[in-house]
Structure formats: C-alpha cells, structure tokens
XYZ file of C-alpha atoms in Angstrom:
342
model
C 55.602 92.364 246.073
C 55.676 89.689 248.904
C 58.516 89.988 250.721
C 59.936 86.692 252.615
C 62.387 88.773 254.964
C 60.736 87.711 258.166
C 61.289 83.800 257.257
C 64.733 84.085 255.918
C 65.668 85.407 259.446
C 62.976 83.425 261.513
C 64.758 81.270 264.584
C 63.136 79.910 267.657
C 65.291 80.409 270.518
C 65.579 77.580 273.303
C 63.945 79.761 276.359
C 65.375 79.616 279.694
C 63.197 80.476 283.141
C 63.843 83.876 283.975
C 61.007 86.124 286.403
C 58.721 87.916 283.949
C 59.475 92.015 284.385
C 56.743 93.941 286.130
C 55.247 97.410 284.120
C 57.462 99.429 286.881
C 60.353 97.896 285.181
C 58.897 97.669 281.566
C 58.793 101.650 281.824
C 62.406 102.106 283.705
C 63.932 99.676 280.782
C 61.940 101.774 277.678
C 63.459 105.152 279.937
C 66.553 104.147 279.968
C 66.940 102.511 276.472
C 65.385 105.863 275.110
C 68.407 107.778 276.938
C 71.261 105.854 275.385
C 69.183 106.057 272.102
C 69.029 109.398 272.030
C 72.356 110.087 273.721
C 73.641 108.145 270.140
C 71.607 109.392 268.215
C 72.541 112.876 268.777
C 76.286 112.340 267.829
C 74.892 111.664 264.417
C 72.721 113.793 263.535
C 72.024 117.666 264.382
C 69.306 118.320 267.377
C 66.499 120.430 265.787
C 65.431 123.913 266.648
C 62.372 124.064 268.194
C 59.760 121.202 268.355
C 57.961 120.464 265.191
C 57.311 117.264 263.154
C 60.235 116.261 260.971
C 59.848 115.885 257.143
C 58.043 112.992 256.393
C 56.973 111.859 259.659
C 53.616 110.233 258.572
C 55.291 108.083 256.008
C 57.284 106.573 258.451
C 54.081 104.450 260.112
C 54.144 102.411 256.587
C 56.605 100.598 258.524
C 54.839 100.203 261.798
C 53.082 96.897 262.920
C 50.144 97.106 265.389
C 49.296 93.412 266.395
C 46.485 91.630 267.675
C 47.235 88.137 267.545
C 47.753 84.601 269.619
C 50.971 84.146 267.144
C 52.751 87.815 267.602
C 51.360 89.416 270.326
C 49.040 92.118 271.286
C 50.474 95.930 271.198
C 52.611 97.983 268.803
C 56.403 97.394 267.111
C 57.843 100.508 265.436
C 55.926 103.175 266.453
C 57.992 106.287 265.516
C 58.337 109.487 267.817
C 57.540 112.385 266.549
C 61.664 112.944 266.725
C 64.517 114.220 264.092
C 66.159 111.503 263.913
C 63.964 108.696 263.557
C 63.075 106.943 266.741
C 61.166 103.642 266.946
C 59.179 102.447 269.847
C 58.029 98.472 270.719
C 55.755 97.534 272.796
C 53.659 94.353 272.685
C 52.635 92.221 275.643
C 53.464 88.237 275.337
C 51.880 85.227 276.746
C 54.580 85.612 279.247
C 56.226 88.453 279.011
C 56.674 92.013 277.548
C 58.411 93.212 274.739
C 59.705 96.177 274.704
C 62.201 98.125 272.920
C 63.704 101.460 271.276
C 65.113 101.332 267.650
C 66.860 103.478 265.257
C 68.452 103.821 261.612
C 70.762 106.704 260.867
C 73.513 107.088 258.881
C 73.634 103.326 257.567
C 73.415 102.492 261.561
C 71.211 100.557 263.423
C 70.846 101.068 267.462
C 68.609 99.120 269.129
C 68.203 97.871 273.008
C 65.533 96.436 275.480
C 63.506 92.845 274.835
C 62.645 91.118 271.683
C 60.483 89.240 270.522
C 61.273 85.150 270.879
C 57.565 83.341 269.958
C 54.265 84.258 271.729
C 54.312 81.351 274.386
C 58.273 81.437 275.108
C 58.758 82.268 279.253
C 60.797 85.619 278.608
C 61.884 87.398 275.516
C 65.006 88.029 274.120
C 67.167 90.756 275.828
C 69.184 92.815 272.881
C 72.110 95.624 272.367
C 72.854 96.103 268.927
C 75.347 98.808 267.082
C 75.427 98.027 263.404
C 76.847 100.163 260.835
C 75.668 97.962 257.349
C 76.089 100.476 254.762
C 75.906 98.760 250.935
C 79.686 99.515 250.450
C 82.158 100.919 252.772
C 83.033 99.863 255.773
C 81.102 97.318 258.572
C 81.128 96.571 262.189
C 78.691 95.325 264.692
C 78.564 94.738 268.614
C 75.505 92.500 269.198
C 75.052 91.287 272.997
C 71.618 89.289 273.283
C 70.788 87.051 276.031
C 68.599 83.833 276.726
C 69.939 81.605 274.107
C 70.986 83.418 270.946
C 74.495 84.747 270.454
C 76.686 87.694 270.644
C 79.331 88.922 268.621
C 81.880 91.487 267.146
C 82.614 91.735 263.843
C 84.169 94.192 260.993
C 84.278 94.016 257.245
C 83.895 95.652 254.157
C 81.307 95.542 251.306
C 82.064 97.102 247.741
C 79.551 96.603 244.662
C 80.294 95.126 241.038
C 78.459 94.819 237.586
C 77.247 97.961 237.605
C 75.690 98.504 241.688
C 73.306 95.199 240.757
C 76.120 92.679 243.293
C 77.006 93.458 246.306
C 79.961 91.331 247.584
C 80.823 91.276 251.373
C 83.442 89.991 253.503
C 83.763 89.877 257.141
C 85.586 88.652 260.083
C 84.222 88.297 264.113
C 84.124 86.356 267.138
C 80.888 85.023 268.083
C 79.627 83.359 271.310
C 76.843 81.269 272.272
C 76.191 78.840 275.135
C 79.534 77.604 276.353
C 81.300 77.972 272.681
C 83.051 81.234 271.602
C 84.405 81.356 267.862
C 86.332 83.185 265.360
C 84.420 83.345 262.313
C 84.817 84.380 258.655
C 81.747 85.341 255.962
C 81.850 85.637 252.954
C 78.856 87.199 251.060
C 77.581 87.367 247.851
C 73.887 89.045 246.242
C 72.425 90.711 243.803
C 69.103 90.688 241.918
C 67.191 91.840 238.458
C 64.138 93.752 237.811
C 62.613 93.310 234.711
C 59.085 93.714 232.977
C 57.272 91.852 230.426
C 54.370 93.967 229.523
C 51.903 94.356 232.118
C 53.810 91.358 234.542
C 56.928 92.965 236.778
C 58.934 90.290 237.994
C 62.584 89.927 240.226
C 65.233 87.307 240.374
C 67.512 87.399 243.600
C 70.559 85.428 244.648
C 72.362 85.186 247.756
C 75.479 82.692 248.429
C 77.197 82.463 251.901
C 79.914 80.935 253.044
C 80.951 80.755 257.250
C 84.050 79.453 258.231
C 85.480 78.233 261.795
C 88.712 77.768 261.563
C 89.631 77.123 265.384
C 86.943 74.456 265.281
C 87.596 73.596 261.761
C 84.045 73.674 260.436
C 82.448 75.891 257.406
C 78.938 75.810 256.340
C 77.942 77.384 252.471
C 74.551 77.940 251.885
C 72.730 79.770 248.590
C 69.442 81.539 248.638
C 67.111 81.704 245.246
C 63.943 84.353 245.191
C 61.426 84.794 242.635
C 58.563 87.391 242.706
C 56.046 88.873 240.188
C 53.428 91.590 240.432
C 50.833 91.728 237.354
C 46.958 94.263 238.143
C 44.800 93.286 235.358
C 42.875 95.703 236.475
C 43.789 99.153 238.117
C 42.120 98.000 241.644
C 43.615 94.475 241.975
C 46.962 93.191 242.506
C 48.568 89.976 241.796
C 51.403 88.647 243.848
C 53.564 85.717 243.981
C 56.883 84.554 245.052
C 58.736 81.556 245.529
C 62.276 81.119 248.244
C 64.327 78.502 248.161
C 67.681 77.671 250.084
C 70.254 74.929 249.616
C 73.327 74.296 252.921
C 75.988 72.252 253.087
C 78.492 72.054 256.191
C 78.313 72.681 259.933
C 78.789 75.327 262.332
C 80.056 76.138 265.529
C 77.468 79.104 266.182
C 74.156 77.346 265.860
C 72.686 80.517 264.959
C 74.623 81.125 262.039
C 73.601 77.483 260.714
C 70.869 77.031 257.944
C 69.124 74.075 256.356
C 67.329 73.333 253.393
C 63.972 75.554 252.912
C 61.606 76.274 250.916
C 58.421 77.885 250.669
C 55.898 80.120 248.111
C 53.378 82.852 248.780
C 50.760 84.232 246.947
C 48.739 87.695 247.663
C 45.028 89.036 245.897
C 44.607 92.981 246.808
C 42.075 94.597 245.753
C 41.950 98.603 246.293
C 38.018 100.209 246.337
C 37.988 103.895 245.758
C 38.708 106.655 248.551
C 35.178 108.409 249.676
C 34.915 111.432 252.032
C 33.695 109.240 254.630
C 35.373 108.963 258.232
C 35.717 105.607 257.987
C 35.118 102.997 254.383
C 36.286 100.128 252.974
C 40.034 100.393 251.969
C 40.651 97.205 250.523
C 40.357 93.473 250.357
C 43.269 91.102 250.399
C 43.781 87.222 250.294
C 46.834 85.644 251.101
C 47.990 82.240 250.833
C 51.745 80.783 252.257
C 52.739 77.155 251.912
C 55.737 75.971 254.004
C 56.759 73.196 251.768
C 59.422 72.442 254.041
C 57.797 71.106 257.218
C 54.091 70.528 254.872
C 52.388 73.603 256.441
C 49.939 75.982 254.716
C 47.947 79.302 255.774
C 45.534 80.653 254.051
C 44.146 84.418 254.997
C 41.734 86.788 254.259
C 41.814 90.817 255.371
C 39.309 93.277 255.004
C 41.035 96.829 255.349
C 39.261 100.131 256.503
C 40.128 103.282 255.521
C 40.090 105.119 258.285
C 40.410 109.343 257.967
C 43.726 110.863 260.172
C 45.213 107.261 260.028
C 48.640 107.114 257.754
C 47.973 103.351 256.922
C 44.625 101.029 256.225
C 43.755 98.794 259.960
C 41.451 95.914 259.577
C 40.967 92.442 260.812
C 42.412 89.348 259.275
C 40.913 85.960 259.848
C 42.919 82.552 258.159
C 43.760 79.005 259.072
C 46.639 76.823 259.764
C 46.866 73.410 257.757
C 49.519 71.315 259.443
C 50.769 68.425 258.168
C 49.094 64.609 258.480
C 45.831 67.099 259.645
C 46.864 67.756 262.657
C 48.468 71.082 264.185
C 45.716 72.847 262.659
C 44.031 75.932 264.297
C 42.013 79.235 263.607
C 44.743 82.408 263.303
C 43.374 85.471 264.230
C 45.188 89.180 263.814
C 44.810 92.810 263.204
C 46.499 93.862 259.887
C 47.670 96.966 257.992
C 48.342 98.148 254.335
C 49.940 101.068 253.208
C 47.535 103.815 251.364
C-alpha cells in the first residue's frame, strides 16, 4: 500500500548560516548521542547477557533507507545496531552539511538526538532532542528542542480508543516556541480508519480531524485529513497500488509549524515480483511509480529495477524518474538508489 506519511509531515525549514561540522565533530556528536541513547535506553529495557544478535534483527533493515540521490542525500538513515534494544543509526552527507543521528523506539518511546535532515541544498541541518512517549492510549508527553528554525515544545496528554479500537481520540496540552513567539497550545485529535475487501481488491478509508488552539494569542486553526488506498495483484507477481490524500484548514496559528493548508495529492505504484533463483545476485523486481502533487501542479514519474542480492535483508537497485513542474518549467532528471522489502 502507498503510504503518504513522509508528505503529511513534509516542511521546509527557513535555514540560517551556521559553519558546516567537520567529520572530527560528525563522529564526537554520533559518540556522544549514542551514550545518552544507550544510557536511556537501558532504564527501559534489560541489558543482554552476552553478545549475540537479538530476535529479529534482520527484519529490522525493512525499515532502513540507503540513499543515493541529489533530492535526499547520499549515505544511510536507520541503520540498526546489532543491539537489544533497537538502536538506529543516520548518516547521510548533504550538499552542505552532514546528517547524522541516533534513534530509538521502546516501550511506546521515541529518543532521538544529533542533525536532521532539512532539504539537500539547505546550509546546515536541523539540530534535534526528542523524548516522546506516544503510546495509542494511555498517557503522552514530549520534550522536543530543535534548532535552526523549527520549534520546540513540552507537552502532555492522554489518548483512549472508541468504537471498538478502530478511533483513537487524543487530547493534549503544551507550550511551544519558535522564533521570537512562545505559546500555550491545546490539540485536540481525532482518527481512525477501515479495512475492507471486495474480492480480489483490498482497500482503506482513513480520517484524521485536528483542532489547535492559542488561547493567549487568541487564534485556533482545524484542519481534516481524508486517505484512500487500494491494493488489487491480478496476478500472483504484480501489484497494484493507488491512493489518494486530501486535507482541508481553516484558522491561523501562532506556531507556524503547527499550521497546515489545503493539499492534495494521488500516487500510484506497478510491482512486479520475478521468482527467487540460487544465484548471488538476480532480478528481484520491477516497479513503476507515479505521484502527482495536484496542489502546486507537480508530477514524478519513476521507474526501479530491484536486484536480489544473496546475504542482503532487502532488494537494492537503481531508480531513474522525472520531475514535471508546472507551466514546463522546474523540470529535471531525479536520480536515486531504492529498496523493497523481500
């Protein structure tokens, strides 16, 4: 199924000149980051006995990105080590800077520190500390601190689940801060989805509504968020996928990065699978993919041919598309290394 995560969250981040870090200090940053990683880490969960691979370690590189790209960057994001708990590591080198950081999820809780990613030809990334405990019911809280543009904040809440675990109903209250303003904030969240099948088609239906509210500045912003997706393989080697978002605001906001507009955009995905051979290295699979941004009139359109490679958890391959921008112009060649889960 296509998933649209990355553009619901997508922001570009006004940079600000800051002296690119040298490797010496790429290295003492990942050290350090690692440290209070692991330091929280171990509160959380028990330290293993002996060194061996945890359960499960080679399924967790379905999640890792390795990119080779003039859009994202050239080097790795997610790489886990070969820890108990699970320990993610980020490195990818930038136009103009590094990025470089140490993740983890345990528990329902997210730590995270070092630089982020904030668009290939920004002048520095996006210095991040994150603690966020986002379980789907129970209770919330999250210290963010980021720096060169985006905001910070604090926040607690509580999330509980109706009609039967499909909604999940959130509520939370914080202070935020960015630039020179610092506000109080309220958010109230709504979502849920349905999976159903007809026949050989699987489709989903999700819903989100927000609502942010200000009330030293007096300003609140609602916004609701509409997904559609549906898988159908008429045959047992291909894969059809296609989705559509679509997101309707209203209001203003004192945090600019808690603001949202009108958006909308579909996707559609061809994937076909050829069969496994004893070979070192064969043809995994071909895939076509096709996004239109109907929102500012852009559309990419790519194509991926995916090795299977022996030893490696996840199919590698290059991807070659193009970039229609609107009126003609703002259109280029996009060129990347991919991945696709066995």
């Amino acid at each position: 199924m296509v998933s649209l995560s990355r553009l619901k969250n997508a922001l570009s981040w006004p940079p600000r000149s800051v002296e690119r870090p040298a490797p010496a200090s790429v290295c003492r940053g990942l050290l350090t980051a690692a440290a209070l990683l692991t330091s929280a880490a171990s509160a959380q969960a028990a330290a293993p006995t002996g060194f061996k691979l945890p359960s499960g370690y080679m399924g967790r590189f379905g999640s890792s990105e390795v990119t080779v790209s003039n859009e994202t960057g050239f080097g790795a994001r997610y790489l886990p080590l070969p820890f108990d708990p699970d320990i993610r590591v980020s490195l990818v080198r930038q136009a103009n800077y590094w990025e470089y950081n140490l993740s983890s999820r345990l528990n329902d809780t997210t730590l995270a520190g070092g630089v982020y990613f904030n668009g290939y030809a920004a002048v520095s990334g996006i210095p991040r500390v994150e603690w966020t405990r986002s379980p789907q019911r129970g209770l919330q809280y999250s210290a963010l601190i980021q720096g060169n543009g985006p905001h910070s904040h604090l926040s607690g809440g509580y999330a509980f689940l109706v009609l039967e675990d499909r909604v999940r109903v959130l509520n939370t209250v914080g202070v935020a801060l960015q630039g020179d303003v610092a506000a109080p904030y309220l958010q109230n969240e709504i979502g849920g989805g349905l999976s159903k099948t007809f026949g050989p088609v699987s489709t989903y239906t999700g819903a989100t509504t927000r609502l942010y509210a200000f009330p030293v500045q007096g300003q609140v912003q609602g916004s609701v968020d509409l997904y559609l997706a549906a898988n159908y393989s008429p045959v047992p080697a291909l894969t059809l996928s296609a989705s559509h978002f679509e997101r309707f605001a209203a209001g203003s906001v004192a945090i600019p990065d808690f603001g949202v507009g009108r958006y909308e955009e579909s996707a559609f995905t061809a994937t076909y699978r050829l069969p496994a051979t004893e070979q070192p290295v064969g043809l995994g699979a071909l895939r076509t993919r096709v996004n239109r941004n109907w929102t500012s009139d852009y559309t990419y359109v790519r194509g991926d041919l995916l090795l299977d490679i022996k030893g490696l958890p996840s199919m590698v391959g290059p991807s070659i598309g193009y970039q229609f921008g609107p009126a003609g112009k703002d259109t280029r060649w996009l060129m990347s290394l991919v991945s696709l889960p066995r």
